[in-house]
Structures are given as C-alpha cells and as structure tokens.
PDB file of C-alpha atoms in Angstrom:
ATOM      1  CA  UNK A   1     106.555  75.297  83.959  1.00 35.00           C
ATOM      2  CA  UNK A   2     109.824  75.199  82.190  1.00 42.00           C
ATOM      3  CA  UNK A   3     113.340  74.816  84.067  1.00 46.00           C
ATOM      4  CA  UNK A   4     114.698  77.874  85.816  1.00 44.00           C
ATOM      5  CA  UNK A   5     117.967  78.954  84.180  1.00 51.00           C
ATOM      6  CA  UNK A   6     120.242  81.506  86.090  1.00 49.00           C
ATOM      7  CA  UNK A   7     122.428  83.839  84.404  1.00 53.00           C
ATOM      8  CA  UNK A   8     124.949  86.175  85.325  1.00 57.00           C
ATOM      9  CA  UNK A   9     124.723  89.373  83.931  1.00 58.00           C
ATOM     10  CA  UNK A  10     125.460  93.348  85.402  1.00 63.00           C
ATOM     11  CA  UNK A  11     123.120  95.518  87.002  1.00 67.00           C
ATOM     12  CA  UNK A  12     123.264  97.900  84.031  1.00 69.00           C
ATOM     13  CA  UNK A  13     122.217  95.138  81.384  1.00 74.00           C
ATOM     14  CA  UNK A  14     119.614  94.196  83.576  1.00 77.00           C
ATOM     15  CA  UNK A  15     117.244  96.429  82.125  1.00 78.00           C
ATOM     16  CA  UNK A  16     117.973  95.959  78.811  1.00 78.00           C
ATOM     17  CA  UNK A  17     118.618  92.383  78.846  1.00 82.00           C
ATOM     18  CA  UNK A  18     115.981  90.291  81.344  1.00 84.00           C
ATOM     19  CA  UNK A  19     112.689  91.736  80.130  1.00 84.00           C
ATOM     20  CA  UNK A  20     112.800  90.262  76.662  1.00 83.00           C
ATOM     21  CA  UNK A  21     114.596  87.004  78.294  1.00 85.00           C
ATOM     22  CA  UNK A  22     111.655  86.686  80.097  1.00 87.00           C
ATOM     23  CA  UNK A  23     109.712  87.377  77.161  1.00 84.00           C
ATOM     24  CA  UNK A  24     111.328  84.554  74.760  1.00 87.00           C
ATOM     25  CA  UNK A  25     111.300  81.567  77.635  1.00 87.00           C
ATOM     26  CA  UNK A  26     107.596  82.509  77.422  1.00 85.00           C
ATOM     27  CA  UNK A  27     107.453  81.371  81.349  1.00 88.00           C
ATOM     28  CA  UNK A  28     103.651  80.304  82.516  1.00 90.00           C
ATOM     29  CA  UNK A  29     104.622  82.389  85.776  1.00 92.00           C
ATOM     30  CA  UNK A  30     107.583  84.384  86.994  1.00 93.00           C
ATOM     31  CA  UNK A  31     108.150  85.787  90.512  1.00 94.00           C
ATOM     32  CA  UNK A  32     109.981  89.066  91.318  1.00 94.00           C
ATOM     33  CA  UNK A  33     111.483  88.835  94.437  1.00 91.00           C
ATOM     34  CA  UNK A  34     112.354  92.137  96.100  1.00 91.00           C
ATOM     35  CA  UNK A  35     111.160  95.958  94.995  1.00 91.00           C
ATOM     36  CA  UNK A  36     115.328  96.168  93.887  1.00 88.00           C
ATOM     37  CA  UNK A  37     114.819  93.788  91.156  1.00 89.00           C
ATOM     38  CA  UNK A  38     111.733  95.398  90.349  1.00 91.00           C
ATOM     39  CA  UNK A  39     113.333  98.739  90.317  1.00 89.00           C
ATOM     40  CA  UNK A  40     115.858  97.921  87.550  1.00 87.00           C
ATOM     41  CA  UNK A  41     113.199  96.120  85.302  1.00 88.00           C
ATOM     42  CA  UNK A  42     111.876  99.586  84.702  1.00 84.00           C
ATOM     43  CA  UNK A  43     108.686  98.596  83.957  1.00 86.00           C
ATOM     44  CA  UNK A  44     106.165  96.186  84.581  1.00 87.00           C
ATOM     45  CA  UNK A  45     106.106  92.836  82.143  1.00 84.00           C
ATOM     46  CA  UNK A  46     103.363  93.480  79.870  1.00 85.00           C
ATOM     47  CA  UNK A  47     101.694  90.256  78.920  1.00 87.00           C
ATOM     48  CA  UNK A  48     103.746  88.285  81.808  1.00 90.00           C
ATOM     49  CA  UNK A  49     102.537  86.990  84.566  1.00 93.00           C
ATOM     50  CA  UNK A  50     104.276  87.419  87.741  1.00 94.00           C
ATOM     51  CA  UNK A  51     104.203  87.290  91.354  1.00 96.00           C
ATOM     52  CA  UNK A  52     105.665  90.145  93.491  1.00 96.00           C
ATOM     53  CA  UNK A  53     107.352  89.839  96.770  1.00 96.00           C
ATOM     54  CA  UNK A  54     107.421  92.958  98.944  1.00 96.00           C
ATOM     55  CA  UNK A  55     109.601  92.727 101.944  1.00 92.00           C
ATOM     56  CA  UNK A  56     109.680  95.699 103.725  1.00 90.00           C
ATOM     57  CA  UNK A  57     107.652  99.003 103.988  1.00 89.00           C
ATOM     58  CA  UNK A  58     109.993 101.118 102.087  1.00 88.00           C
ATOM     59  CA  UNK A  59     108.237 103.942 104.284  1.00 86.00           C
ATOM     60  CA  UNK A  60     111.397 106.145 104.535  1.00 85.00           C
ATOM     61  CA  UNK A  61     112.444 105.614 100.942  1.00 87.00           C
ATOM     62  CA  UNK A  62     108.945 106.920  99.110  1.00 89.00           C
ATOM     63  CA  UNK A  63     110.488 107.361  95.997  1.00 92.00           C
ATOM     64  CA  UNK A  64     110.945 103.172  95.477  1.00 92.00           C
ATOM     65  CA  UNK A  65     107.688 102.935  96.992  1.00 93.00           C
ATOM     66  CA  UNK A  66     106.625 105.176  93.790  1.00 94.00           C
ATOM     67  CA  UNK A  67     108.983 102.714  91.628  1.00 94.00           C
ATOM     68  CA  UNK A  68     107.573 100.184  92.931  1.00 95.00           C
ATOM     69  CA  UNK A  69     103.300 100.594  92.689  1.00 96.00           C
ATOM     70  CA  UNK A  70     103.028  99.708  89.431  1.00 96.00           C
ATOM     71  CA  UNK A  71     104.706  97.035  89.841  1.00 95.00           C
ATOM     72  CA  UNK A  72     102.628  95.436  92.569  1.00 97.00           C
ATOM     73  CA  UNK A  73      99.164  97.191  90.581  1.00 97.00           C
ATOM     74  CA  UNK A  74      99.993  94.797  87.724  1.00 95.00           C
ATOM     75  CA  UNK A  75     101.270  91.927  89.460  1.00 96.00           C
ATOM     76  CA  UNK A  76      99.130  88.133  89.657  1.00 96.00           C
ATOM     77  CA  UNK A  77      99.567  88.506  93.434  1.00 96.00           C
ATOM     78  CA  UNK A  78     101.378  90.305  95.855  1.00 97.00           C
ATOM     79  CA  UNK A  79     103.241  88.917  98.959  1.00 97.00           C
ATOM     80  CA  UNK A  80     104.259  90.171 101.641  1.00 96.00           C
ATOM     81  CA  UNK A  81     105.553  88.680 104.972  1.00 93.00           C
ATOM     82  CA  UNK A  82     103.015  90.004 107.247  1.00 92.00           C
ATOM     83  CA  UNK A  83      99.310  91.395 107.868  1.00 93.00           C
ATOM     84  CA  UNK A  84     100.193  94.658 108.815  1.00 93.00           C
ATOM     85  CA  UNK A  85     102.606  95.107 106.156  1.00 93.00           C
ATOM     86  CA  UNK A  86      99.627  94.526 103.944  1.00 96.00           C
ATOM     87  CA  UNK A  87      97.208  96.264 105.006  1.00 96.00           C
ATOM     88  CA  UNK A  88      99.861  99.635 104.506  1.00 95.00           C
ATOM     89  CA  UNK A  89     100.839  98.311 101.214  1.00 97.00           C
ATOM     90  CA  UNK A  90      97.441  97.723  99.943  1.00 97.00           C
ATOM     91  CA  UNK A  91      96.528 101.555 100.748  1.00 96.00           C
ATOM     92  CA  UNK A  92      99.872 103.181 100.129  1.00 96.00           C
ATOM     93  CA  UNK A  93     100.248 101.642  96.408  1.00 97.00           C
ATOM     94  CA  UNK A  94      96.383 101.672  95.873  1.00 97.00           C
ATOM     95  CA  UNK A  95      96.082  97.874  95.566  1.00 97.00           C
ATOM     96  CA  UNK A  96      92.545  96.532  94.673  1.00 96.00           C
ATOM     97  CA  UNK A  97      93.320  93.177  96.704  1.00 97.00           C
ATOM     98  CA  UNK A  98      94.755  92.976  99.993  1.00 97.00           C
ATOM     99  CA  UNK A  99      98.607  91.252  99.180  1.00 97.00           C
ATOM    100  CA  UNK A 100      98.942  87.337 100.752  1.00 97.00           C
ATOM    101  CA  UNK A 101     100.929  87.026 104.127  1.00 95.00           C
ATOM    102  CA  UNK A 102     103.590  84.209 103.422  1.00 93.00           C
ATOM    103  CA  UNK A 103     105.459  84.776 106.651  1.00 88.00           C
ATOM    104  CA  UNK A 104     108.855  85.096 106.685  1.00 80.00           C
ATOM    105  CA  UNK A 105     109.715  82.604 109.459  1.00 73.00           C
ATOM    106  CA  UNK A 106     110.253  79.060 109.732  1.00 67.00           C
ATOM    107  CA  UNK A 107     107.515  76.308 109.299  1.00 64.00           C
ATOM    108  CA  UNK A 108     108.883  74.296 112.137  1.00 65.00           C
ATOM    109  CA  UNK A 109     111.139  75.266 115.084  1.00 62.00           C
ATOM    110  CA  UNK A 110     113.529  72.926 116.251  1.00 61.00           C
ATOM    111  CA  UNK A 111     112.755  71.172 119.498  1.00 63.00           C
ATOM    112  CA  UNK A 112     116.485  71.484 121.205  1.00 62.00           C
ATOM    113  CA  UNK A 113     116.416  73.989 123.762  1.00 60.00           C
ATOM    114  CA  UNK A 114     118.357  77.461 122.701  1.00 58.00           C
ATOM    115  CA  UNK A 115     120.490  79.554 124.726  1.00 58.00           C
ATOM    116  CA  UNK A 116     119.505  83.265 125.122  1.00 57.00           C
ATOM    117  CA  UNK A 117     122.538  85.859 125.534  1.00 56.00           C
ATOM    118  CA  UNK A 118     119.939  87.485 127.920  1.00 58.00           C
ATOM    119  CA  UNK A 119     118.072  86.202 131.138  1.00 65.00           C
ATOM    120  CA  UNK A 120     114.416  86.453 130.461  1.00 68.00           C
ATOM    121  CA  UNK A 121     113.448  85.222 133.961  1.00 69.00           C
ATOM    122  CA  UNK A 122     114.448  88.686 134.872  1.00 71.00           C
ATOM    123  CA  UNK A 123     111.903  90.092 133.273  1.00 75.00           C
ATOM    124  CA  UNK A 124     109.072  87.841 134.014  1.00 76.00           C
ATOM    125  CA  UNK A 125     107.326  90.707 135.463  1.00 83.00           C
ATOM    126  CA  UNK A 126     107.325  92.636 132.498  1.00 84.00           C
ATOM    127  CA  UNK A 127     105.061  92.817 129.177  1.00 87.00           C
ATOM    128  CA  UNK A 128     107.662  92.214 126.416  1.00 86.00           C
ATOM    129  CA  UNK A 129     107.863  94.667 123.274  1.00 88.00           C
ATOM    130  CA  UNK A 130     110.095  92.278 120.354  1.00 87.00           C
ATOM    131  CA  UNK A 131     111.445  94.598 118.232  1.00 87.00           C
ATOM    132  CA  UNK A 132     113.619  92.083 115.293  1.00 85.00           C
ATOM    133  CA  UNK A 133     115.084  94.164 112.606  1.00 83.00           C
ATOM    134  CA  UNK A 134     118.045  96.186 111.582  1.00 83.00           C
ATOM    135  CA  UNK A 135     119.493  98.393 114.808  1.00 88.00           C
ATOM    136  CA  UNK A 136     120.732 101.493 113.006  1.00 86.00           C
ATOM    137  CA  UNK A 137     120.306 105.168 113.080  1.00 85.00           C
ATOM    138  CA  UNK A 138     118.429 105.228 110.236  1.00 82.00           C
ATOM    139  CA  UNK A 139     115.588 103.609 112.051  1.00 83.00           C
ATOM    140  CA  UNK A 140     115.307 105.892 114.712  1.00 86.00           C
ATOM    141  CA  UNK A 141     114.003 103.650 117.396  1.00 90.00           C
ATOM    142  CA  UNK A 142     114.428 106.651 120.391  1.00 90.00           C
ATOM    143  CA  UNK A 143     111.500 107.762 120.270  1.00 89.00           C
ATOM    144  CA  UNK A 144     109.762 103.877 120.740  1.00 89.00           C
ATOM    145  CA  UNK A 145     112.585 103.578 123.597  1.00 90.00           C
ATOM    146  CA  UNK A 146     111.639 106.546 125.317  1.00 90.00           C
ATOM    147  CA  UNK A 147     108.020 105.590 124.972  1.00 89.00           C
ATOM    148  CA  UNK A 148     108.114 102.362 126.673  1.00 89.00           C
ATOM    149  CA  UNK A 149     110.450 103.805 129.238  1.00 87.00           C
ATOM    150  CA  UNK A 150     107.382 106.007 130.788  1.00 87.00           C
ATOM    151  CA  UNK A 151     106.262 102.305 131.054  1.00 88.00           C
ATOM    152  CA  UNK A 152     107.666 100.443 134.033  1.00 86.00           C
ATOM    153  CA  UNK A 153     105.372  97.394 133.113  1.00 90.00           C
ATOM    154  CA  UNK A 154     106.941  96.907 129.749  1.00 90.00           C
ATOM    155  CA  UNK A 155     110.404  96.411 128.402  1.00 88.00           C
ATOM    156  CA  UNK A 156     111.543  96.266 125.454  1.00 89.00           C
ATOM    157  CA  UNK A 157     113.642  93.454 123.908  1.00 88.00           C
ATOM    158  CA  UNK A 158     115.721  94.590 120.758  1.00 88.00           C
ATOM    159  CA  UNK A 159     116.917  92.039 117.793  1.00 85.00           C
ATOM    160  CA  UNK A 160     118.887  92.333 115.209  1.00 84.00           C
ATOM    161  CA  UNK A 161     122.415  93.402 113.858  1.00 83.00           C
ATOM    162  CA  UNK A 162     123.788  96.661 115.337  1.00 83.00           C
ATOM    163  CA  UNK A 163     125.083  99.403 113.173  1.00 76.00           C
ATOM    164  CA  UNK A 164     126.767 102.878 113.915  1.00 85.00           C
ATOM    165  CA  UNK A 165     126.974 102.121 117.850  1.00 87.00           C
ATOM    166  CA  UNK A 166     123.474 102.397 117.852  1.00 89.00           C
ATOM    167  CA  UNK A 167     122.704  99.742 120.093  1.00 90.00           C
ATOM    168  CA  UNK A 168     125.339 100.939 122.484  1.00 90.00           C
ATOM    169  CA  UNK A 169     123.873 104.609 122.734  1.00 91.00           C
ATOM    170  CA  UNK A 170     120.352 103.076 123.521  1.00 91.00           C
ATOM    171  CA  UNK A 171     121.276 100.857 126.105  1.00 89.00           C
ATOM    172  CA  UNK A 172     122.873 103.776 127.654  1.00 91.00           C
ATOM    173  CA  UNK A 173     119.999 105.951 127.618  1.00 91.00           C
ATOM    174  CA  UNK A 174     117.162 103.678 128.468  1.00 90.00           C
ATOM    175  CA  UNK A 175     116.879 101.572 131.302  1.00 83.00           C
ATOM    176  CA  UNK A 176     113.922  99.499 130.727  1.00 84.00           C
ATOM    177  CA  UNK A 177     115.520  97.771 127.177  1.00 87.00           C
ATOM    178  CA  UNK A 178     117.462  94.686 126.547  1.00 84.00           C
TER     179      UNK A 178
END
C-alpha cells in the first residue's frame, strides 16, 4: 500500500476533486470513514476498492440512509461498531453480508480506579439501563424514560453531552434516572 497523503481541499471540490485522486494514486484499498464523506463522493468508486465505516443508524435521517446504500452495496466490507447496528444495516440497505463489528471502544481499560460524578452504590438494588450517546431533543428519549419509570426495579443511567436543557427537563420529570 502506498503512503497516505492528506490534502486540504473544500467541501464543494470534494466531489469533483477526490474521486479521480483516488483514481490516479491507484490505492490497493481505501477506507471511507463516515456516511458524510460518502455523501459528498456522490457516487460509489467504480473499480476501487474500499472499506466503509458506518457509525450510526441514520434512522431519523432516511434520506442519507438512501445516500448512503449504495455505498455500503458496493463496498469490500462494511463496519460498523456494533451487532445490532448490523443486523439493521444489513436489512435496511439490503446488504448481502452481515457488516463486521469493530467496536468502538477501547482495547484495554486502564487499571487506576475512576471517579463517578454519581454514587452507584445507591442503586445497587436496581437493574441498570446505560444509555451513552448524544442527550438532545432530537433523540427523544421520554418515551424510554417513562418506560423504565413504570419499572421500580430498573433505573436508568444516562451518558453523554447534554443539549437544549434536555437533560435538565428529564431529570425533572423522571424519578428513577441518573
């Protein structure tokens, strides 16, 4: 494999420009890293092969999931950074092979002790529910709060950065979530 060279060049030559870059390094293999950079290829690399990386669902935004199944149809192998996630993506963009799970965490935790901003001995009692992701309106998590607060033997343990006072409003609505 020849040496990676980065360039700098706007969104709107993107298009225009990277395809036939591609093209004239004549790479044995290039990856695609997100459905974005996907998106402003256009079109799949004919007579390229390439890897595709698929990080999220893109369940509320069906239009790039559109954008994007050719994309993942043509690619050497898709990845994506769990089994759920691939089992939807497989079916939603008609996939002949289920994609690879490459999980997107690290390969070895450190061994000093970290400090939690919450106390999880008081909730020993209690099956956790991790939710890690973006805390936002958008994502609408009421309706999983108010399901798991019909459940006294669960709680549910929310991670991630907060946007729009979203976190705020839930905490003050449901008991049972940290």
């Amino acid at each position: 494999i020849q040496k990676f060279k980065f360039y700098n060049i706007p969104n709107h030559f993107f298009k225009r420009y990277i395809p036939n870059l591609i093209k004239q390094e004549n790479y044995d293999l290039v990856w695609i890293t997100t459905a974005e950079t996907a998106v402003l290829l256009g079109k799949p690399l004919e007579g390229v092969k390439y890897v595709f990386t698929i990080y999220e669902l893109y369940d509320i935004v069906p239009v790039l999931l559109k954008k994007i199944k050719p994309f993942a149809q043509n690619a050497a192998c898709v990845i994506v950074p769990e089994l759920n996630r691939a089992y939807m993506l497989r079916f939603w963009l008609d996939l002949s092979v289920t994609p690879t799970v490459i999980p997107n965490k690290p390969v070895k935790i450190p061994n000093k002790p970290s400090e939690f901003p919450i106390q999880l001995k008081s909730v020993a009692d209690k099956k956790i529910i991790l939710y890690q992701g973006h805390i936002a309106k958008a994502r609408n998590l009421d309706a999983l709060c108010e399901a798991i607060s019909n459940m006294p033997e669960y709680i549910l343990i929310l991670m991630g950065s907060s946007y729009d006072n979203y976190l705020s409003e839930l905490i003050s609505k449901y008991s049972n979530i940290l």
